[in-house]
């Protein structure tokens, strides 16, 4: 935990500077806590409060808790006020503790200073002050900032305590991947899909950084810290319908009530109390006025001469919504790792959370390899060239998943070109997807290169289409070497790439939500590997598969709306047998 102080003369602007720094630094994703030293006659508790009475009666420690916050008060009696160190030790889990006051303590401080007050800066006599944030002209040998230039003051403070702009807020969120993280145990040959997934899940961790942003801009982002309701929803009991409100108990004297003057509308509450024998006009969403606990629909009354006659007796509390019946203030409403969709933005906003801590999107590089590949749209049309179809596919897939795609272009099948591409992008991306050259053939340079220089493990996964998946760390960046065939590249991305990237991005491991559907095809499948067939659901509700399983058949990817997953074991599938269908949407595509 780092500490930094703000000090200054009375009216020098200390608290304002504290306030702006807290907001700025926590807005950059760091957890900020504060300590404030109060003057002699300031107190935490006040005469007449319940806790005051507890303390007066002799309680040694008193905890006051509400749905919003809690505090522990300790009586010092004849004991000494705790030292600053002892107080700092009471703070839990902050990146930075900002301290207001405690002029004479030894921690470094910035002085908030206004020339108009007519003092000399405290810094002239206090060597623990290392910078000045001033309004007006000041001469000082120390670093000098404008009092209102919060951004620069925050940069300075963060640099001073070693939380540079590039360091990761929240300490605990960023971890490094181990260099041998993809290593397979000796002797492992074919890896079943489930085992490959379990290995990926156990060796990868979130590497995402945290930033704060306005809730309204956070669609598609991943929550980095859990969100706690600041306000109840609804904040107060209100009416669910347009009608008339009264006290239920008053109905024991009859179903005719006197209509009071005025009304309660949403945003325009009725002031005053509705008495026994009275009813008040109330509209949907309006707060129940004092004395009202029950509402009847306007269609269920007859009005005459300022009298409301109920057609029948309602139940106690009917047509009302209780305060907090949806969400109670102080309740954790969303946990870290939750993807924010429009629905979550509504929930966060309704419970008073206008700003959220979210993960920064990962930057994911995409590199295609192969001598035969040319850029889309190239003039060359000879038969031995292949348009690079994987790059637009993978770049857009990454974008659809909420990461930031980084186009690394094309590399020919030479070690030098591939090394160049990997090194050029080094440090600027959080992970790299390559396609092509992942097998063990002569021209499979990705495999050879990563094996010799980058801690490669070639995972021969028992899966069709796909099989070789080259997993390696290149200077600390994970590289996922996908097969070159677009069909295999897409299937491997959906099955292995999506959960792996999602874990790196802070959203946790994502499994596609499939469902069982009757087969509209027949197939005989051998034992030993899992198969994914390009599939879609027909009008009879059966799942059909693409006519050819050839992994060069790109048209089948587009024909399909998802994949049928066939188990590792052998299988004889007849029409009507239940098979597992994974729609593209279940892979976030
Ligand atoms: P490889 O994995 O490099 O052996 O490639 C397998 C097959 O996929 C070959 O027919 C390649 O031409 C083809 N291929 C590789 N990369 C791409 C790409 N980016 N776009 C289209 N086809 C590709
Ligand atoms: Mg190739």
PDB file of C-alpha atoms and ligand atoms in Angstrom, residues 367-370 372-374 386-392 394 410 413 435-439 443-444 468 482-486 489 551-552 554, ligand 1:
ATOM      1  CA  UNK A 367      -0.895 -12.983 -38.384  1.00  0.00           C
ATOM      2  CA  UNK A 368      -1.406 -15.156 -41.454  1.00  0.00           C
ATOM      3  CA  UNK A 369       1.464 -17.301 -42.703  1.00  0.00           C
ATOM      4  CA  UNK A 370       1.946 -19.030 -46.033  1.00  0.00           C
ATOM      5  CA  UNK A 372       0.721 -18.951 -51.284  1.00  0.00           C
ATOM      6  CA  UNK A 373      -1.205 -16.171 -49.508  1.00  0.00           C
ATOM      7  CA  UNK A 374      -1.956 -12.748 -50.978  1.00  0.00           C
ATOM      8  CA  UNK A 386      -4.717 -18.086 -52.186  1.00  0.00           C
ATOM      9  CA  UNK A 387      -6.542 -15.045 -50.859  1.00  0.00           C
ATOM     10  CA  UNK A 388      -5.887 -14.630 -47.173  1.00  0.00           C
ATOM     11  CA  UNK A 389      -9.353 -15.443 -45.860  1.00  0.00           C
ATOM     12  CA  UNK A 390      -8.328 -16.129 -42.277  1.00  0.00           C
ATOM     13  CA  UNK A 391      -7.297 -12.612 -41.394  1.00  0.00           C
ATOM     14  CA  UNK A 392     -10.636 -10.862 -42.016  1.00  0.00           C
ATOM     15  CA  UNK A 394     -10.139 -13.787 -37.209  1.00  0.00           C
ATOM     16  CA  UNK A 410       0.902 -11.646 -43.858  1.00  0.00           C
ATOM     17  CA  UNK A 413       6.926 -19.213 -44.895  1.00  0.00           C
ATOM     18  CA  UNK A 435      -2.832 -19.266 -38.820  1.00  0.00           C
ATOM     19  CA  UNK A 436      -1.076 -21.694 -41.127  1.00  0.00           C
ATOM     20  CA  UNK A 437       2.114 -23.634 -40.699  1.00  0.00           C
ATOM     21  CA  UNK A 438       1.068 -25.150 -37.428  1.00  0.00           C
ATOM     22  CA  UNK A 439       1.588 -28.812 -38.420  1.00  0.00           C
ATOM     23  CA  UNK A 443       6.917 -25.560 -44.636  1.00  0.00           C
ATOM     24  CA  UNK A 444       5.386 -25.477 -41.189  1.00  0.00           C
ATOM     25  CA  UNK A 468      -2.477 -29.388 -34.416  1.00  0.00           C
ATOM     26  CA  UNK A 482      -4.154 -22.162 -35.502  1.00  0.00           C
ATOM     27  CA  UNK A 483      -4.328 -24.507 -38.495  1.00  0.00           C
ATOM     28  CA  UNK A 484      -4.334 -22.769 -41.902  1.00  0.00           C
ATOM     29  CA  UNK A 485      -7.524 -24.193 -43.263  1.00  0.00           C
ATOM     30  CA  UNK A 486     -10.199 -21.569 -42.679  1.00  0.00           C
ATOM     31  CA  UNK A 489      -9.035 -22.167 -38.044  1.00  0.00           C
ATOM     32  CA  UNK A 551     -11.997 -28.721 -44.257  1.00  0.00           C
ATOM     33  CA  UNK A 552     -11.317 -26.717 -47.414  1.00  0.00           C
ATOM     34  CA  UNK A 554     -15.288 -22.488 -46.689  1.00  0.00           C
TER      35      UNK A 554
HETATM   36  P1  LIG B   1      -1.244 -24.957 -43.510  1.00  0.00           P
HETATM   37  O1  LIG B   1      -1.849 -25.073 -42.148  1.00  0.00           O
HETATM   38  O2  LIG B   1      -0.300 -23.820 -43.628  1.00  0.00           O
HETATM   39  O3  LIG B   1      -0.645 -26.270 -43.954  1.00  0.00           O
HETATM   40  O4  LIG B   1      -2.428 -24.640 -44.514  1.00  0.00           O
HETATM   41  C1  LIG B   1      -3.461 -25.573 -44.747  1.00  0.00           C
HETATM   42  C2  LIG B   1      -4.332 -25.098 -45.892  1.00  0.00           C
HETATM   43  O5  LIG B   1      -4.975 -23.896 -45.535  1.00  0.00           O
HETATM   44  C3  LIG B   1      -3.549 -24.780 -47.174  1.00  0.00           C
HETATM   45  O6  LIG B   1      -4.347 -25.187 -48.273  1.00  0.00           O
HETATM   46  C4  LIG B   1      -3.404 -23.298 -47.136  1.00  0.00           C
HETATM   47  O7  LIG B   1      -3.292 -22.732 -48.409  1.00  0.00           O
HETATM   48  C5  LIG B   1      -4.706 -22.879 -46.502  1.00  0.00           C
HETATM   49  N1  LIG B   1      -4.540 -21.601 -45.815  1.00  0.00           N
HETATM   50  C6  LIG B   1      -3.574 -21.317 -44.921  1.00  0.00           C
HETATM   51  N2  LIG B   1      -3.702 -20.058 -44.479  1.00  0.00           N
HETATM   52  C7  LIG B   1      -4.781 -19.531 -45.131  1.00  0.00           C
HETATM   53  C8  LIG B   1      -5.414 -18.262 -45.105  1.00  0.00           C
HETATM   54  N3  LIG B   1      -4.956 -17.294 -44.324  1.00  0.00           N
HETATM   55  N4  LIG B   1      -6.488 -18.063 -45.892  1.00  0.00           N
HETATM   56  C9  LIG B   1      -6.938 -19.064 -46.687  1.00  0.00           C
HETATM   57  N5  LIG B   1      -6.383 -20.282 -46.741  1.00  0.00           N
HETATM   58  C10 LIG B   1      -5.306 -20.523 -45.971  1.00  0.00           C
END
